[in-house]
N, CA and C atoms as an extended XYZ file, in Angstrom:
450
Properties=species:S:1:pos:R:3:atomname:S:1:resname:S:1:resid:I:1 pbc="F F F"
N       -55.702     -128.581      112.521 N   UNK     1
C       -55.575     -130.014      112.698 CA  UNK     1
C       -55.410     -130.618      111.315 C   UNK     1
N       -54.445     -131.499      111.163 N   UNK     2
C       -54.234     -132.113      109.855 CA  UNK     2
C       -53.939     -133.595      110.030 C   UNK     2
N       -53.406     -134.213      108.989 N   UNK     3
C       -53.107     -135.636      109.026 CA  UNK     3
C       -52.155     -136.026      110.148 C   UNK     3
N       -51.275     -135.102      110.550 N   UNK     4
C       -50.357     -135.395      111.653 CA  UNK     4
C       -51.115     -135.618      112.954 C   UNK     4
N       -52.242     -134.944      113.097 N   UNK     5
C       -53.046     -135.128      114.295 CA  UNK     5
C       -53.584     -136.552      114.357 C   UNK     5
N       -53.870     -137.128      113.211 N   UNK     6
C       -54.313     -138.522      113.188 CA  UNK     6
C       -53.249     -139.412      113.824 C   UNK     6
N       -51.996     -139.135      113.508 N   UNK     7
C       -50.903     -139.904      114.100 CA  UNK     7
C       -50.817     -139.703      115.601 C   UNK     7
N       -51.020     -138.475      116.050 N   UNK     8
C       -50.971     -138.189      117.482 CA  UNK     8
C       -52.114     -138.898      118.207 C   UNK     8
N       -53.309     -138.819      117.657 N   UNK     9
C       -54.461     -139.477      118.293 CA  UNK     9
C       -54.285     -140.990      118.276 C   UNK     9
N       -53.798     -141.523      117.170 N   UNK    10
C       -53.553     -142.966      117.097 CA  UNK    10
C       -52.527     -143.392      118.145 C   UNK    10
N       -51.467     -142.617      118.292 N   UNK    11
C       -50.444     -142.923      119.307 CA  UNK    11
C       -51.047     -142.871      120.711 C   UNK    11
N       -51.920     -141.928      120.937 N   UNK    12
C       -52.578     -141.807      122.236 CA  UNK    12
C       -53.438     -143.046      122.510 C   UNK    12
N       -54.152     -143.510      121.487 N   UNK    13
C       -54.972     -144.720      121.628 CA  UNK    13
C       -54.078     -145.914      121.952 C   UNK    13
N       -53.011     -146.052      121.196 N   UNK    14
C       -52.113     -147.191      121.406 CA  UNK    14
C       -51.485     -147.160      122.798 C   UNK    14
N       -51.140     -145.980      123.268 N   UNK    15
C       -50.574     -145.843      124.608 CA  UNK    15
C       -51.624     -146.174      125.666 C   UNK    15
N       -52.835     -145.712      125.461 N   UNK    16
C       -53.912     -145.927      126.430 CA  UNK    16
C       -54.263     -147.401      126.588 C   UNK    16
N       -54.269     -148.151      125.475 N   UNK    17
C       -54.686     -149.549      125.522 CA  UNK    17
C       -53.515     -150.530      125.500 C   UNK    17
N       -52.288     -150.025      125.306 N   UNK    18
C       -51.113     -150.881      125.354 CA  UNK    18
C       -50.985     -151.853      124.195 C   UNK    18
N       -51.524     -151.491      123.047 N   UNK    19
C       -51.399     -152.321      121.848 CA  UNK    19
C       -51.544     -151.425      120.625 C   UNK    19
N       -51.139     -151.946      119.469 N   UNK    20
C       -51.268     -151.151      118.255 CA  UNK    20
C       -52.748     -150.985      117.927 C   UNK    20
N       -53.045     -149.985      117.126 N   UNK    21
C       -54.433     -149.749      116.736 CA  UNK    21
C       -54.978     -150.955      115.980 C   UNK    21
N       -54.155     -151.553      115.131 N   UNK    22
C       -54.586     -152.746      114.382 CA  UNK    22
C       -54.938     -153.882      115.337 C   UNK    22
N       -54.114     -154.094      116.359 N   UNK    23
C       -54.404     -155.140      117.348 CA  UNK    23
C       -55.684     -154.822      118.124 C   UNK    23
N       -55.861     -153.557      118.467 N   UNK    24
C       -57.062     -153.148      119.192 CA  UNK    24
C       -58.305     -153.351      118.327 C   UNK    24
N       -58.209     -152.981      117.052 N   UNK    25
C       -59.335     -153.180      116.144 CA  UNK    25
C       -59.685     -154.661      116.028 C   UNK    25
N       -58.681     -155.504      115.955 N   UNK    26
C       -58.928     -156.943      115.861 CA  UNK    26
C       -59.549     -157.478      117.150 C   UNK    26
N       -59.056     -157.007      118.287 N   UNK    27
C       -59.619     -157.443      119.570 CA  UNK    27
C       -61.081     -157.038      119.679 C   UNK    27
N       -61.412     -155.841      119.241 N   UNK    28
C       -62.803     -155.375      119.283 CA  UNK    28
C       -63.655     -156.174      118.299 C   UNK    28
N       -63.101     -156.468      117.122 N   UNK    29
C       -63.843     -157.267      116.140 CA  UNK    29
C       -64.110     -158.674      116.676 C   UNK    29
N       -63.152     -159.239      117.401 N   UNK    30
C       -63.302     -160.592      117.945 CA  UNK    30
C       -64.305     -160.638      119.096 C   UNK    30
N       -64.313     -159.606      119.927 N   UNK    31
C       -65.209     -159.575      121.086 CA  UNK    31
C       -65.726     -158.147      121.278 C   UNK    31
N       -66.699     -157.740      120.465 N   UNK    32
C       -67.141     -156.335      120.493 CA  UNK    32
C       -67.752     -155.883      121.815 C   UNK    32
N       -68.275     -156.803      122.613 N   UNK    33
C       -68.926     -156.413      123.867 CA  UNK    33
C       -68.025     -156.618      125.080 C   UNK    33
N       -66.815     -157.097      124.869 N   UNK    34
C       -65.915     -157.382      125.988 CA  UNK    34
C       -65.407     -156.117      126.661 C   UNK    34
N       -65.152     -155.089      125.894 N   UNK    35
C       -64.605     -153.853      126.454 CA  UNK    35
C       -65.283     -152.683      125.745 C   UNK    35
N       -66.333     -152.169      126.361 N   UNK    36
C       -67.149     -151.126      125.734 CA  UNK    36
C       -66.332     -149.882      125.382 C   UNK    36
N       -65.438     -149.485      126.281 N   UNK    37
C       -64.630     -148.289      126.033 CA  UNK    37
C       -63.760     -148.462      124.789 C   UNK    37
N       -63.112     -149.612      124.652 N   UNK    38
C       -62.275     -149.873      123.479 CA  UNK    38
C       -63.116     -149.888      122.213 C   UNK    38
N       -64.291     -150.496      122.280 N   UNK    39
C       -65.167     -150.540      121.108 CA  UNK    39
C       -65.584     -149.136      120.685 C   UNK    39
N       -65.905     -148.283      121.651 N   UNK    40
C       -66.275     -146.902      121.328 CA  UNK    40
C       -65.110     -146.144      120.702 C   UNK    40
N       -63.930     -146.304      121.252 N   UNK    41
C       -62.756     -145.607      120.720 CA  UNK    41
C       -62.467     -146.071      119.293 C   UNK    41
N       -62.512     -147.382      119.058 N   UNK    42
C       -62.255     -147.910      117.716 CA  UNK    42
C       -63.310     -147.385      116.737 C   UNK    42
N       -64.564     -147.382      117.150 N   UNK    43
C       -65.646     -146.891      116.288 CA  UNK    43
C       -65.420     -145.425      115.916 C   UNK    43
N       -65.171     -144.585      116.914 N   UNK    44
C       -65.013     -143.158      116.647 CA  UNK    44
C       -63.710     -142.850      115.918 C   UNK    44
N       -62.682     -143.646      116.150 N   UNK    45
C       -61.438     -143.448      115.390 CA  UNK    45
C       -61.693     -143.748      113.913 C   UNK    45
N       -62.498     -144.758      113.633 N   UNK    46
C       -62.852     -145.061      112.241 CA  UNK    46
C       -63.615     -143.913      111.602 C   UNK    46
N       -64.549     -143.330      112.342 N   UNK    47
C       -65.287     -142.171      111.828 CA  UNK    47
C       -64.347     -140.979      111.620 C   UNK    47
N       -63.407     -140.810      112.534 N   UNK    48
C       -62.425     -139.732      112.402 CA  UNK    48
C       -61.566     -139.938      111.165 C   UNK    48
N       -61.140     -141.159      110.937 N   UNK    49
C       -60.322     -141.470      109.754 CA  UNK    49
C       -61.111     -141.185      108.467 C   UNK    49
N       -62.398     -141.550      108.450 N   UNK    50
C       -63.241     -141.247      107.291 CA  UNK    50
C       -63.360     -139.737      107.080 C   UNK    50
N       -63.532     -139.011      108.147 N   UNK    51
C       -63.638     -137.547      108.047 CA  UNK    51
C       -62.347     -136.930      107.537 C   UNK    51
N       -61.209     -137.444      108.004 N   UNK    52
C       -59.920     -136.936      107.544 CA  UNK    52
C       -59.758     -137.191      106.048 C   UNK    52
N       -60.153     -138.359      105.593 N   UNK    53
C       -60.067     -138.675      104.160 CA  UNK    53
C       -60.977     -137.766      103.341 C   UNK    53
N       -62.196     -137.538      103.842 N   UNK    54
C       -63.124     -136.648      103.141 CA  UNK    54
C       -62.577     -135.227      103.089 C   UNK    54
N       -61.943     -134.795      104.164 N   UNK    55
C       -61.343     -133.464      104.187 CA  UNK    55
C       -60.213     -133.352      103.170 C   UNK    55
N       -59.349     -134.340      103.127 N   UNK    56
C       -58.235     -134.311      102.179 CA  UNK    56
C       -58.743     -134.272      100.739 C   UNK    56
N       -59.796     -135.042      100.437 N   UNK    57
C       -60.381     -135.035       99.093 CA  UNK    57
C       -60.978     -133.666       98.774 C   UNK    57
N       -61.694     -133.086       99.739 N   UNK    58
C       -62.299     -131.764       99.525 CA  UNK    58
C       -61.223     -130.706       99.308 C   UNK    58
N       -60.145     -130.788      100.076 N   UNK    59
C       -59.043     -129.830       99.898 CA  UNK    59
C       -58.394     -129.985       98.526 C   UNK    59
N       -58.179     -131.222       98.104 N   UNK    60
C       -57.593     -131.459       96.780 CA  UNK    60
C       -58.489     -130.899       95.679 C   UNK    60
N       -59.801     -131.106       95.803 N   UNK    61
C       -60.745     -130.587       94.809 CA  UNK    61
C       -60.722     -129.062       94.786 C   UNK    61
N       -60.642     -128.452       95.962 N   UNK    62
C       -60.608     -126.990       96.030 CA  UNK    62
C       -59.331     -126.442       95.422 C   UNK    62
N       -58.195     -127.055       95.734 N   UNK    63
C       -56.919     -126.596       95.164 CA  UNK    63
C       -56.950     -126.709       93.642 C   UNK    63
N       -57.488     -127.804       93.122 N   UNK    64
C       -57.586     -127.965       91.665 CA  UNK    64
C       -58.460     -126.876       91.056 C   UNK    64
N       -59.557     -126.542       91.715 N   UNK    65
C       -60.446     -125.492       91.207 CA  UNK    65
C       -59.770     -124.124       91.284 C   UNK    65
N       -59.033     -123.882       92.348 N   UNK    66
C       -58.360     -122.589       92.506 CA  UNK    66
C       -57.257     -122.396       91.467 C   UNK    66
N       -56.657     -123.487       91.032 N   UNK    67
C       -55.615     -123.398       90.002 CA  UNK    67
C       -56.170     -122.880       88.678 C   UNK    67
N       -57.451     -123.060       88.450 N   UNK    68
C       -58.058     -122.623       87.185 CA  UNK    68
C       -58.744     -121.267       87.311 C   UNK    68
N       -58.830     -120.723       88.510 N   UNK    69
C       -59.532     -119.461       88.742 CA  UNK    69
C       -58.639     -118.269       88.420 C   UNK    69
N       -59.247     -117.286       87.834 N   UNK    70
C       -58.587     -115.991       87.656 CA  UNK    70
C       -59.558     -114.956       88.203 C   UNK    70
N       -59.128     -114.199       89.170 N   UNK    71
C       -60.007     -113.194       89.766 CA  UNK    71
C       -60.846     -113.788       90.872 C   UNK    71
N       -62.099     -113.338       90.940 N   UNK    72
C       -62.993     -113.774       92.009 CA  UNK    72
C       -63.394     -115.231       91.834 C   UNK    72
N       -63.719     -115.848       92.985 N   UNK    73
C       -64.156     -117.245       92.953 CA  UNK    73
C       -65.564     -117.338       92.389 C   UNK    73
N       -65.782     -118.326       91.539 N   UNK    74
C       -67.124     -118.556       91.020 CA  UNK    74
C       -67.905     -119.432       92.006 C   UNK    74
N       -69.173     -119.636       91.722 N   UNK    75
C       -70.033     -120.396       92.634 CA  UNK    75
C       -69.538     -121.826       92.869 C   UNK    75
N       -69.112     -122.552       91.832 N   UNK    76
C       -68.608     -123.908       92.101 CA  UNK    76
C       -67.395     -123.909       93.044 C   UNK    76
N       -66.486     -122.959       92.882 N   UNK    77
C       -65.313     -122.896       93.764 CA  UNK    77
C       -65.739     -122.543       95.188 C   UNK    77
N       -66.701     -121.638       95.325 N   UNK    78
C       -67.205     -121.299       96.659 CA  UNK    78
C       -67.884     -122.516       97.297 C   UNK    78
N       -68.577     -123.285       96.478 N   UNK    79
C       -69.181     -124.518       96.987 CA  UNK    79
C       -68.130     -125.476       97.515 C   UNK    79
N       -67.010     -125.577       96.799 N   UNK    80
C       -65.909     -126.434       97.265 CA  UNK    80
C       -65.311     -125.902       98.563 C   UNK    80
N       -65.199     -124.584       98.673 N   UNK    81
C       -64.675     -123.990       99.906 CA  UNK    81
C       -65.602     -124.298      101.080 C   UNK    81
N       -66.905     -124.231      100.854 N   UNK    82
C       -67.864     -124.576      101.908 CA  UNK    82
C       -67.762     -126.059      102.267 C   UNK    82
N       -67.523     -126.888      101.260 N   UNK    83
C       -67.349     -128.333      101.513 CA  UNK    83
C       -66.126     -128.576      102.388 C   UNK    83
N       -65.040     -127.837      102.140 N   UNK    84
C       -63.839     -127.964      102.974 CA  UNK    84
C       -64.161     -127.549      104.411 C   UNK    84
N       -64.862     -126.430      104.575 N   UNK    85
C       -65.216     -125.971      105.924 CA  UNK    85
C       -66.061     -127.003      106.660 C   UNK    85
N       -67.027     -127.587      105.978 N   UNK    86
C       -67.874     -128.600      106.602 CA  UNK    86
C       -67.064     -129.841      106.970 C   UNK    86
N       -66.138     -130.219      106.103 N   UNK    87
C       -65.292     -131.388      106.382 CA  UNK    87
C       -64.383     -131.134      107.577 C   UNK    87
N       -63.879     -129.917      107.702 N   UNK    88
C       -63.038     -129.562      108.857 CA  UNK    88
C       -63.866     -129.660      110.136 C   UNK    88
N       -65.085     -129.131      110.110 N   UNK    89
C       -65.946     -129.171      111.295 CA  UNK    89
C       -66.258     -130.614      111.703 C   UNK    89
N       -66.564     -131.453      110.729 N   UNK    90
C       -66.870     -132.856      111.029 CA  UNK    90
C       -65.652     -133.569      111.601 C   UNK    90
N       -64.511     -133.352      110.963 N   UNK    91
C       -63.290     -134.002      111.433 CA  UNK    91
C       -62.919     -133.530      112.839 C   UNK    91
N       -62.986     -132.232      113.083 N   UNK    92
C       -62.627     -131.696      114.398 CA  UNK    92
C       -63.587     -132.186      115.483 C   UNK    92
N       -64.864     -132.271      115.155 N   UNK    93
C       -65.833     -132.779      116.120 CA  UNK    93
C       -65.552     -134.224      116.484 C   UNK    93
N       -65.234     -135.022      115.504 N   UNK    94
C       -64.930     -136.435      115.776 CA  UNK    94
C       -63.621     -136.581      116.541 C   UNK    94
N       -62.664     -135.725      116.264 N   UNK    95
C       -61.411     -135.748      117.025 CA  UNK    95
C       -61.674     -135.414      118.492 C   UNK    95
N       -62.578     -134.482      118.738 N   UNK    96
C       -62.935     -134.140      120.118 CA  UNK    96
C       -63.596     -135.315      120.829 C   UNK    96
N       -64.435     -136.048      120.114 N   UNK    97
C       -65.081     -137.212      120.719 CA  UNK    97
C       -64.037     -138.249      121.103 C   UNK    97
N       -63.100     -138.541      120.204 N   UNK    98
C       -62.057     -139.532      120.506 CA  UNK    98
C       -61.229     -139.064      121.699 C   UNK    98
N       -60.861     -137.790      121.706 N   UNK    99
C       -60.079     -137.247      122.811 CA  UNK    99
C       -60.844     -137.367      124.122 C   UNK    99
N       -62.138     -137.080      124.094 N   UNK   100
C       -62.973     -137.223      125.284 CA  UNK   100
C       -62.997     -138.679      125.754 C   UNK   100
N       -63.197     -139.600      124.821 N   UNK   101
C       -63.265     -141.013      125.191 CA  UNK   101
C       -61.967     -141.503      125.821 C   UNK   101
N       -60.841     -140.930      125.416 N   UNK   102
C       -59.545     -141.357      125.935 CA  UNK   102
C       -59.196     -140.719      127.279 C   UNK   102
N       -59.900     -139.669      127.677 N   UNK   103
C       -59.572     -138.930      128.900 CA  UNK   103
C       -60.376     -139.470      130.083 C   UNK   103
N       -59.717     -140.195      130.993 N   UNK   104
C       -60.461     -140.744      132.134 CA  UNK   104
C       -60.918     -139.656      133.108 C   UNK   104
N       -60.329     -138.466      133.040 N   UNK   105
C       -60.690     -137.380      133.949 CA  UNK   105
C       -61.652     -136.380      133.320 C   UNK   105
N       -62.212     -136.721      132.169 N   UNK   106
C       -63.142     -135.816      131.487 CA  UNK   106
C       -64.392     -135.627      132.346 C   UNK   106
N       -65.010     -134.453      132.238 N   UNK   107
C       -66.236     -134.219      133.015 CA  UNK   107
C       -67.270     -135.311      132.760 C   UNK   107
N       -67.887     -135.770      133.841 N   UNK   108
C       -68.908     -136.802      133.737 CA  UNK   108
C       -68.358     -138.215      133.770 C   UNK   108
N       -67.024     -138.367      133.851 N   UNK   109
C       -66.444     -139.714      133.830 CA  UNK   109
C       -65.846     -140.122      135.168 C   UNK   109
N       -65.874     -139.251      136.163 N   UNK   110
C       -65.312     -139.585      137.460 CA  UNK   110
C       -66.149     -138.933      138.536 C   UNK   110
N       -65.776     -139.158      139.766 N   UNK   111
C       -66.471     -138.525      140.880 CA  UNK   111
C       -67.360     -139.511      141.612 C   UNK   111
N       -67.849     -139.093      142.776 N   UNK   112
C       -68.610     -140.018      143.616 CA  UNK   112
C       -69.923     -140.468      142.994 C   UNK   112
N       -70.530     -139.629      142.158 N   UNK   113
C       -71.809     -140.012      141.574 CA  UNK   113
C       -71.683     -140.691      140.234 C   UNK   113
N       -70.466     -140.847      139.718 N   UNK   114
C       -70.283     -141.415      138.383 CA  UNK   114
C       -70.510     -142.919      138.435 C   UNK   114
N       -71.563     -143.352      137.785 N   UNK   115
C       -71.856     -144.778      137.680 CA  UNK   115
C       -71.782     -145.160      136.223 C   UNK   115
N       -71.323     -146.330      135.971 N   UNK   116
C       -71.238     -146.795      134.586 CA  UNK   116
C       -72.634     -146.910      133.997 C   UNK   116
N       -72.821     -146.267      132.858 N   UNK   117
C       -74.069     -146.375      132.136 CA  UNK   117
C       -75.133     -145.378      132.561 C   UNK   117
N       -74.930     -144.688      133.670 N   UNK   118
C       -75.936     -143.728      134.107 CA  UNK   118
C       -75.660     -142.373      133.483 C   UNK   118
N       -76.694     -141.736      133.052 N   UNK   119
C       -76.552     -140.401      132.472 CA  UNK   119
C       -76.236     -139.416      133.588 C   UNK   119
N       -75.506     -138.326      133.290 N   UNK   120
C       -75.176     -137.367      134.341 CA  UNK   120
C       -76.392     -136.857      135.096 C   UNK   120
N       -77.505     -136.627      134.409 N   UNK   121
C       -78.693     -136.128      135.087 CA  UNK   121
C       -79.251     -137.159      136.066 C   UNK   121
N       -79.059     -138.434      135.781 N   UNK   122
C       -79.561     -139.479      136.660 CA  UNK   122
C       -78.722     -139.600      137.924 C   UNK   122
N       -77.527     -139.049      137.932 N   UNK   123
C       -76.646     -139.144      139.094 CA  UNK   123
C       -76.876     -138.007      140.072 C   UNK   123
N       -77.594     -137.004      139.668 N   UNK   124
C       -77.845     -135.846      140.521 CA  UNK   124
C       -79.310     -135.833      140.911 C   UNK   124
N       -79.594     -134.998      141.874 N   UNK   125
C       -80.988     -134.789      142.244 CA  UNK   125
C       -81.683     -134.000      141.156 C   UNK   125
N       -82.966     -133.843      141.265 N   UNK   126
C       -83.709     -133.099      140.251 CA  UNK   126
C       -83.285     -131.630      140.223 C   UNK   126
N       -83.322     -131.050      139.055 N   UNK   127
C       -82.936     -129.653      138.904 CA  UNK   127
C       -84.022     -128.727      139.431 C   UNK   127
N       -85.256     -129.189      139.424 N   UNK   128
C       -86.376     -128.391      139.887 CA  UNK   128
C       -87.013     -129.056      141.098 C   UNK   128
N       -87.675     -128.241      141.907 N   UNK   129
C       -88.394     -128.783      143.045 CA  UNK   129
C       -89.490     -129.705      142.529 C   UNK   129
N       -89.555     -130.905      143.089 N   UNK   130
C       -90.536     -131.868      142.589 CA  UNK   130
C       -91.715     -132.041      143.518 C   UNK   130
N       -91.657     -131.477      144.743 N   UNK   131
C       -92.820     -131.577      145.632 CA  UNK   131
C       -93.819     -130.491      145.271 C   UNK   131
N       -95.062     -130.763      145.575 N   UNK   132
C       -96.106     -129.815      145.235 CA  UNK   132
C       -95.959     -128.585      146.125 C   UNK   132
N       -96.023     -127.385      145.524 N   UNK   133
C       -95.892     -126.183      146.335 CA  UNK   133
C       -97.104     -126.013      147.245 C   UNK   133
N       -96.881     -125.288      148.342 N   UNK   134
C       -97.978     -125.025      149.273 CA  UNK   134
C       -99.003     -124.132      148.597 C   UNK   134
N      -100.262     -124.400      148.855 N   UNK   135
C      -101.336     -123.591      148.275 CA  UNK   135
C      -101.423     -122.282      149.048 C   UNK   135
N      -101.647     -121.199      148.337 N   UNK   136
C      -101.817     -119.936      149.045 CA  UNK   136
C      -103.126     -119.943      149.830 C   UNK   136
N      -103.136     -119.166      150.901 N   UNK   137
C      -104.349     -119.074      151.710 CA  UNK   137
C      -105.452     -118.456      150.865 C   UNK   137
N      -106.679     -118.884      151.090 N   UNK   138
C      -107.790     -118.320      150.317 CA  UNK   138
C      -108.002     -116.874      150.756 C   UNK   138
N      -108.438     -116.033      149.821 N   UNK   139
C      -108.621     -114.616      150.166 CA  UNK   139
C      -109.741     -114.459      151.192 C   UNK   139
N      -109.645     -113.403      152.008 N   UNK   140
C      -110.725     -113.175      152.983 CA  UNK   140
C      -112.056     -112.969      152.255 C   UNK   140
N      -113.144     -113.249      152.945 N   UNK   141
C      -114.474     -113.162      152.351 CA  UNK   141
C      -114.806     -111.749      151.891 C   UNK   141
N      -114.201     -110.735      152.489 N   UNK   142
C      -114.543     -109.364      152.117 CA  UNK   142
C      -113.848     -108.894      150.857 C   UNK   142
N      -112.897     -109.685      150.368 N   UNK   143
C      -112.193     -109.306      149.153 CA  UNK   143
C      -113.026     -109.691      147.945 C   UNK   143
N      -113.382     -108.693      147.115 N   UNK   144
C      -114.198     -109.048      145.949 CA  UNK   144
C      -113.382     -109.828      144.932 C   UNK   144
N      -113.995     -110.813      144.361 N   UNK   145
C      -113.363     -111.635      143.322 CA  UNK   145
C      -113.996     -111.266      142.004 C   UNK   145
N      -113.163     -110.890      141.057 N   UNK   146
C      -113.650     -110.454      139.775 CA  UNK   146
C      -114.387     -111.573      139.050 C   UNK   146
N      -115.545     -111.261      138.530 N   UNK   147
C      -116.309     -112.231      137.773 CA  UNK   147
C      -117.221     -113.083      138.610 C   UNK   147
N      -117.162     -112.936      139.936 N   UNK   148
C      -118.010     -113.743      140.818 CA  UNK   148
C      -119.022     -112.815      141.471 C   UNK   148
N      -120.259     -113.163      141.351 N   UNK   149
C      -121.294     -112.354      142.001 CA  UNK   149
C      -121.790     -113.101      143.230 C   UNK   149
N      -122.183     -112.337      144.204 N   UNK   150
C      -122.666     -112.967      145.451 CA  UNK   150
C      -124.071     -112.619      145.681 C   UNK   150
């Protein structure tokens, strides 16, 4: 995933809401509580854009360090490589969130039990039996019970 993906996701947002991203951002800024879904998408797209910028900076720093390396990577260069990996993970995770927010058919967003604002667990019955189990019958009187004297 690279900067081109930002363009694809932005185009998907614009298609989904029928306006440019700039117009959508302004609409959300003007009335942040009017359309919760749009506000969430704008928020996460901003986080995604920040992650993409951080990734590009980390990659540039790593390339600059690699240009000066001869032989094995030293600890600072390895640190930069780890920074790039972390930036990729953050960016990809945020891209997944935006993609999820844009998908009306994503798991948990449709179906007969899907209610706005309710958590998936609240839409289903309990996962465990919640009634008290039946008590076992008491042992016959002739059965000795350890630790009890008669």
